[in-house]
Amino acid sequence: MKIAGQTNKRIASPLIRLWRSLWVTLRHAWAKRETVSYPEIKRSLPGRWRGRIVLTRDPDGEERCVACYLCSAVCPVDCIHLQARQQDDGRRYPETFRIDFSRCIFCGFCEEACPTLAIQLTPDFEMCERSHDSLVYEKEQLLIDGQGKHAGYNFYRHAGIAIFGKAIGEGTHDTPPVDHDTNLP
Amino acid sequence: MGTIRIENHEIPFREGDNILKTALAAGMEIPYFCYHTALGSLGACRLCAVEITPKDPGKAPQVVMACLEPARGGIEVSISSAAAQQVRQKVIEFLMTNHPHDCPVCDEGGECHLQEMTVACGPPYRRYRGRKRTFTNQYLGPLVHHEMNRCITCYRCTRFYQDYALGDDLGAMRLRNEVYFGRFQDGPLASPFAGNLVEICPTGVFTDAVFRQHFARVWDLKTAPSICPHCSIGCNTLPGARDGMLRRVRNRFHPDLNRWFICDRGRYGHQYSEHPARPLTSRVDGAKVSYRQALAAAAEQIKAVGDKTGGLGSVREDLEGNTLLRALLNGFNGIFTAFSDPRLEAATITAVTALQNTTGAPSLAEMEQADAALIVGDLTAHAPMIDLALRQAYRSGARLAVLHSGPTPLARFAATALAIPPHEMSVCLSHLSERAAAPSAANSNQKEMLANIVVSLTASHRPLLIGVTETLSASQIAVLAQLAAALGPGARLAYALPGANAYGAALLSQTGRATAMLEAIETGHIQNLIVAGNDPLGDTRLGARWRAARQRLDSLIVLDCVATATAEAADILIPVAAWAERSGTFVNYEGRAQGFTHTFRRPEFLPSTAEVIADLARHLELVLPDIAAALGDTFPGYQAPVPGAPGSPLPAPAIPMHIDTTIHQGCESHPGRWQAALSTWYGDDPLASFAPALTELVPAVAALISPAAALNEGIKAGERVRLQGPAGTVVLPVQPDNDVAAGTIALTRAVLAQLGAGHGDPLELEKVS
């Protein structure tokens, strides 16, 4: 009896498993499909998706990047290269800004390090090219005309330096400058 | 000497040292802002708080400022105690309340002391939500950028600028939490050491305005230990380069020489290597060719004229380049010298010989210990860091005596400053020397002053004599050495030599070779001249003669890294690496051989001078020893100094030379009514004159004469005069200057070159109506 029961079990359990998997397969044949026919159909990606990198502009339409080199310093694969310049009015800007997307691992460290919210990662990953060179993006290809994810922020309104249209002491948190030629309070 | 217990370690201390100095010397970190080894303690920043537990068990532990508390035996110091840490955190928080949100656009970021200390001991977030105090900035000239909002009031800038470098145009203004550091009004900083503000400021108030134009973060800069190429002191520097371009130069600590500071010529003169006119491709007869083609052309020229080749090295060329050029010339019995001016050649060789016969020149640290000094010439222009060392000696009470023909900033600090015309300098020095040997009565006002100088020199324990080689003749240099010998064994002697490797170049040259070379060219015995890093055609005194001689040459082969007049006139120009782009050795004014190594390479192929000469020898099928062997042959026992090490004395064989101290009265006493004197400024040397930021500061060109002479001649300030020299005429406005000797016209190097006159040569002056 004991031996017969064991034999029955040995035969029954694989059969049950077989039928179950067949049933699952059969059920999925009529289920709603998760796969979309990319590239004819494109899925909408979350806003925080880490894809192609852009340089944004501040609310006044000026470049946000002040060429502080923090993005290139934090980049774990050294794919960002830039050279700082200064305009006559005191604004700093990158003379060259180059990202090698064939090297970029889209880790988002640059975005995290950026003190002016200039560099941002976007939900775009379609960057297939036939040659390495065309994956090296220059500033013209990176700079967009909008503010990206963070609207309203203008670094120079908070910084202490003077630029055209904002003298010393006219920042958001500043008092008017001290007159150093007098000792009167 | 005792021991103090810091963080449970027994640390030895010297009597009089404070806790901070003791801890830092032992390699223990106490945060601080205002303390500086050269400037001492002030207690302004309140950051170096530590907790000390007194010996007496009845007394409670207290928090004190480590920089103000003298180290005493028996006390226990805790850096990490909760009370000390809390004080430091609060201090940082207070210092940061008004600090602007500038780090991304601040050039100090990455090497900012405030940034580091805030990360190390400050609170992670700002709690202060109020408005920030602001200051307007000043224009401080093309070298230093001012951003006063970032100030934390540590007073390091004024302590350096006023107290250490004895400048008087930067100071503290206003009061309370509104202290402002700046000038009385906008304008360039006048001190030759103003650039040190950039390094001494713990935050970004003073930043490098030249570096700012092509800014890179410190972590992106390639650096390598280097030696300053701009004068004979051999200050240790740290050039920083990025993307095949030299960006900046900073000081590198050397215990005996520059230590914490360098002069502005060293800090900002490096931009000559970025000058737009710098030759970067080889040229043959004006056409751009490859390096190989230029070498082949040069070899062809040399082969064509056989042994009729001369070689002109340079005082700014490294030891390797000069030695190999001499070895190449020895290969076909050509003439080699490193000097285009025979006078300078004789003077420099005499100076080096005089130094070899004494205990050697003192280091800058030793110069600061002098208690009396005699300075002959303008040190600020020819060796700025000796000037700074003497300012330290002056601060400790040394009596300075200055003999000068033109303006010199050191005269302000001198107990005795005598303006002496160049032709009377010999008589003056001989008088000093005779007086030191045998005192006699003075019979005129000037002689009385000279007698006072001798008295103060003989009365001192560590007298120091310094001469500027470029404005002295060989015999005057020798008389200065005699004076040093007469003052006894305690007296030290030094000369400001005319280039970074003048000492080494002098050891490779011989007196009379420059004259011999010029005559050989003029008579056609030399038809082919190789010039390495020298500019004979732009020489002040002999430029015109060299230019005429150049016409007689078959070919002029120039190896240089700047577009000098000679490089422009070259038949074959082979551009070489500037100093930061190559490795080499400079021998400084003490005879200390110091190695430097290349910081970076340019995209263009630029070999060093020694490499070019070795390649040239290969083209000529000449067997030339390699650099190490050539140096070993010339200097027995020579070992290449390791870049970054403090350097070692060059094992040089003594120059067998008879020093002629007789003054040639005939040629020196009747020079005519007017004499030229070289009056340069601290930013002037053959290389730094190609640095754009420094050239913005060049003083206005004028003929400086003494006010008494102007009165005699009836010339008012600003009136124009016509100066006539052997080579030309120049019309200049007159500027009376109290520091100029009677009968002397102090002129810049460029004007002297136009006139064809050297220091001490006669000139004609005529009023232009």
PDB file of N, CA and C in Angstrom, chain B residues 577-615:
ATOM      1  N   ALA B 577      60.986  74.008 -26.888  1.00  0.00           N
ATOM      2  CA  ALA B 577      60.019  73.980 -25.798  1.00  0.00           C
ATOM      3  C   ALA B 577      60.331  75.093 -24.803  1.00  0.00           C
ATOM      4  N   ALA B 578      59.274  75.721 -24.276  1.00  0.00           N
ATOM      5  CA  ALA B 578      59.470  76.668 -23.172  1.00  0.00           C
ATOM      6  C   ALA B 578      59.768  75.848 -21.919  1.00  0.00           C
ATOM      7  N   TRP B 579      60.149  76.541 -20.844  1.00  0.00           N
ATOM      8  CA  TRP B 579      60.681  75.798 -19.700  1.00  0.00           C
ATOM      9  C   TRP B 579      59.682  74.814 -19.107  1.00  0.00           C
ATOM     10  N   ALA B 580      58.394  75.138 -19.109  1.00  0.00           N
ATOM     11  CA  ALA B 580      57.424  74.226 -18.504  1.00  0.00           C
ATOM     12  C   ALA B 580      57.155  73.021 -19.397  1.00  0.00           C
ATOM     13  N   GLU B 581      57.671  73.050 -20.616  1.00  0.00           N
ATOM     14  CA  GLU B 581      57.405  71.965 -21.566  1.00  0.00           C
ATOM     15  C   GLU B 581      58.605  71.041 -21.710  1.00  0.00           C
ATOM     16  N   ARG B 582      59.656  71.277 -20.933  1.00  0.00           N
ATOM     17  CA  ARG B 582      60.841  70.443 -21.041  1.00  0.00           C
ATOM     18  C   ARG B 582      61.453  70.210 -19.665  1.00  0.00           C
ATOM     19  N   SER B 583      62.381  69.294 -19.598  1.00  0.00           N
ATOM     20  CA  SER B 583      63.116  69.066 -18.358  1.00  0.00           C
ATOM     21  C   SER B 583      64.497  69.680 -18.517  1.00  0.00           C
ATOM     22  N   GLY B 584      65.082  70.104 -17.404  1.00  0.00           N
ATOM     23  CA  GLY B 584      66.409  70.701 -17.482  1.00  0.00           C
ATOM     24  C   GLY B 584      66.922  71.072 -16.110  1.00  0.00           C
ATOM     25  N   THR B 585      67.988  71.858 -16.118  1.00  0.00           N
ATOM     26  CA  THR B 585      68.626  72.262 -14.868  1.00  0.00           C
ATOM     27  C   THR B 585      68.976  73.741 -14.955  1.00  0.00           C
ATOM     28  N   PHE B 586      68.668  74.476 -13.903  1.00  0.00           N
ATOM     29  CA  PHE B 586      69.123  75.856 -13.786  1.00  0.00           C
ATOM     30  C   PHE B 586      70.075  75.935 -12.595  1.00  0.00           C
ATOM     31  N   VAL B 587      71.119  76.725 -12.736  1.00  0.00           N
ATOM     32  CA  VAL B 587      72.033  76.950 -11.614  1.00  0.00           C
ATOM     33  C   VAL B 587      71.781  78.360 -11.109  1.00  0.00           C
ATOM     34  N   ASN B 588      71.390  78.476  -9.847  1.00  0.00           N
ATOM     35  CA  ASN B 588      70.968  79.799  -9.371  1.00  0.00           C
ATOM     36  C   ASN B 588      72.153  80.616  -8.878  1.00  0.00           C
ATOM     37  N   TYR B 589      71.866  81.772  -8.307  1.00  0.00           N
ATOM     38  CA  TYR B 589      72.931  82.715  -7.933  1.00  0.00           C
ATOM     39  C   TYR B 589      73.881  82.145  -6.893  1.00  0.00           C
ATOM     40  N   GLU B 590      73.449  81.104  -6.147  1.00  0.00           N
ATOM     41  CA  GLU B 590      74.340  80.501  -5.150  1.00  0.00           C
ATOM     42  C   GLU B 590      75.217  79.429  -5.758  1.00  0.00           C
ATOM     43  N   GLY B 591      74.927  79.038  -7.013  1.00  0.00           N
ATOM     44  CA  GLY B 591      75.600  77.888  -7.600  1.00  0.00           C
ATOM     45  C   GLY B 591      74.860  76.608  -7.272  1.00  0.00           C
ATOM     46  N   ARG B 592      73.592  76.742  -6.894  1.00  0.00           N
ATOM     47  CA  ARG B 592      72.772  75.587  -6.560  1.00  0.00           C
ATOM     48  C   ARG B 592      72.104  75.077  -7.844  1.00  0.00           C
ATOM     49  N   ALA B 593      72.431  73.846  -8.217  1.00  0.00           N
ATOM     50  CA  ALA B 593      71.817  73.270  -9.417  1.00  0.00           C
ATOM     51  C   ALA B 593      70.468  72.692  -9.033  1.00  0.00           C
ATOM     52  N   GLN B 594      69.415  73.156  -9.695  1.00  0.00           N
ATOM     53  CA  GLN B 594      68.067  72.679  -9.399  1.00  0.00           C
ATOM     54  C   GLN B 594      67.428  72.152 -10.677  1.00  0.00           C
ATOM     55  N   GLY B 595      66.860  70.987 -10.582  1.00  0.00           N
ATOM     56  CA  GLY B 595      66.241  70.374 -11.755  1.00  0.00           C
ATOM     57  C   GLY B 595      64.776  70.733 -11.852  1.00  0.00           C
ATOM     58  N   PHE B 596      64.289  70.827 -13.083  1.00  0.00           N
ATOM     59  CA  PHE B 596      62.849  70.994 -13.292  1.00  0.00           C
ATOM     60  C   PHE B 596      62.411  69.990 -14.328  1.00  0.00           C
ATOM     61  N   THR B 597      61.163  69.635 -14.277  1.00  0.00           N
ATOM     62  CA  THR B 597      60.682  68.617 -15.192  1.00  0.00           C
ATOM     63  C   THR B 597      59.489  69.147 -15.969  1.00  0.00           C
ATOM     64  N   HIS B 598      59.212  68.538 -17.125  1.00  0.00           N
ATOM     65  CA  HIS B 598      58.152  69.089 -17.961  1.00  0.00           C
ATOM     66  C   HIS B 598      56.794  68.879 -17.304  1.00  0.00           C
ATOM     67  N   THR B 599      56.000  69.936 -17.345  1.00  0.00           N
ATOM     68  CA  THR B 599      54.670  69.874 -16.768  1.00  0.00           C
ATOM     69  C   THR B 599      53.685  69.288 -17.770  1.00  0.00           C
ATOM     70  N   PHE B 600      53.885  69.621 -19.023  1.00  0.00           N
ATOM     71  CA  PHE B 600      52.953  69.162 -20.058  1.00  0.00           C
ATOM     72  C   PHE B 600      53.646  69.211 -21.403  1.00  0.00           C
ATOM     73  N   ARG B 601      52.994  68.654 -22.402  1.00  0.00           N
ATOM     74  CA  ARG B 601      53.499  68.755 -23.776  1.00  0.00           C
ATOM     75  C   ARG B 601      52.456  69.475 -24.622  1.00  0.00           C
ATOM     76  N   ARG B 602      52.931  70.266 -25.543  1.00  0.00           N
ATOM     77  CA  ARG B 602      52.035  70.936 -26.470  1.00  0.00           C
ATOM     78  C   ARG B 602      51.656  70.003 -27.611  1.00  0.00           C
ATOM     79  N   PRO B 603      50.560  70.333 -28.302  1.00  0.00           N
ATOM     80  CA  PRO B 603      50.225  69.508 -29.467  1.00  0.00           C
ATOM     81  C   PRO B 603      51.314  69.569 -30.546  1.00  0.00           C
ATOM     82  N   GLU B 604      52.005  70.714 -30.648  1.00  0.00           N
ATOM     83  CA  GLU B 604      53.085  70.836 -31.633  1.00  0.00           C
ATOM     84  C   GLU B 604      54.305  70.075 -31.128  1.00  0.00           C
ATOM     85  N   PHE B 605      55.138  69.615 -32.045  1.00  0.00           N
ATOM     86  CA  PHE B 605      56.372  68.949 -31.635  1.00  0.00           C
ATOM     87  C   PHE B 605      57.408  70.009 -31.283  1.00  0.00           C
ATOM     88  N   LEU B 606      57.770  70.071 -30.012  1.00  0.00           N
ATOM     89  CA  LEU B 606      58.731  71.069 -29.567  1.00  0.00           C
ATOM     90  C   LEU B 606      59.809  70.387 -28.723  1.00  0.00           C
ATOM     91  N   PRO B 607      60.975  70.143 -29.296  1.00  0.00           N
ATOM     92  CA  PRO B 607      62.049  69.527 -28.513  1.00  0.00           C
ATOM     93  C   PRO B 607      62.748  70.566 -27.637  1.00  0.00           C
ATOM     94  N   SER B 608      63.526  70.096 -26.675  1.00  0.00           N
ATOM     95  CA  SER B 608      64.328  71.031 -25.883  1.00  0.00           C
ATOM     96  C   SER B 608      65.570  71.404 -26.687  1.00  0.00           C
ATOM     97  N   THR B 609      66.271  72.449 -26.258  1.00  0.00           N
ATOM     98  CA  THR B 609      67.462  72.892 -26.984  1.00  0.00           C
ATOM     99  C   THR B 609      68.494  71.763 -27.074  1.00  0.00           C
ATOM    100  N   ALA B 610      68.682  71.066 -25.959  1.00  0.00           N
ATOM    101  CA  ALA B 610      69.667  69.985 -25.943  1.00  0.00           C
ATOM    102  C   ALA B 610      69.289  68.900 -26.963  1.00  0.00           C
ATOM    103  N   GLU B 611      68.008  68.614 -27.064  1.00  0.00           N
ATOM    104  CA  GLU B 611      67.562  67.594 -28.027  1.00  0.00           C
ATOM    105  C   GLU B 611      67.802  68.050 -29.462  1.00  0.00           C
ATOM    106  N   VAL B 612      67.546  69.336 -29.722  1.00  0.00           N
ATOM    107  CA  VAL B 612      67.780  69.852 -31.076  1.00  0.00           C
ATOM    108  C   VAL B 612      69.260  69.721 -31.431  1.00  0.00           C
ATOM    109  N   ILE B 613      70.129  70.081 -30.471  1.00  0.00           N
ATOM    110  CA  ILE B 613      71.560  70.041 -30.774  1.00  0.00           C
ATOM    111  C   ILE B 613      72.023  68.603 -30.975  1.00  0.00           C
ATOM    112  N   ALA B 614      71.484  67.684 -30.172  1.00  0.00           N
ATOM    113  CA  ALA B 614      71.847  66.266 -30.349  1.00  0.00           C
ATOM    114  C   ALA B 614      71.400  65.780 -31.736  1.00  0.00           C
ATOM    115  N   ASP B 615      70.186  66.174 -32.146  1.00  0.00           N
ATOM    116  CA  ASP B 615      69.688  65.793 -33.476  1.00  0.00           C
ATOM    117  C   ASP B 615      70.553  66.406 -34.583  1.00  0.00           C
TER     118      ASP B 615
END
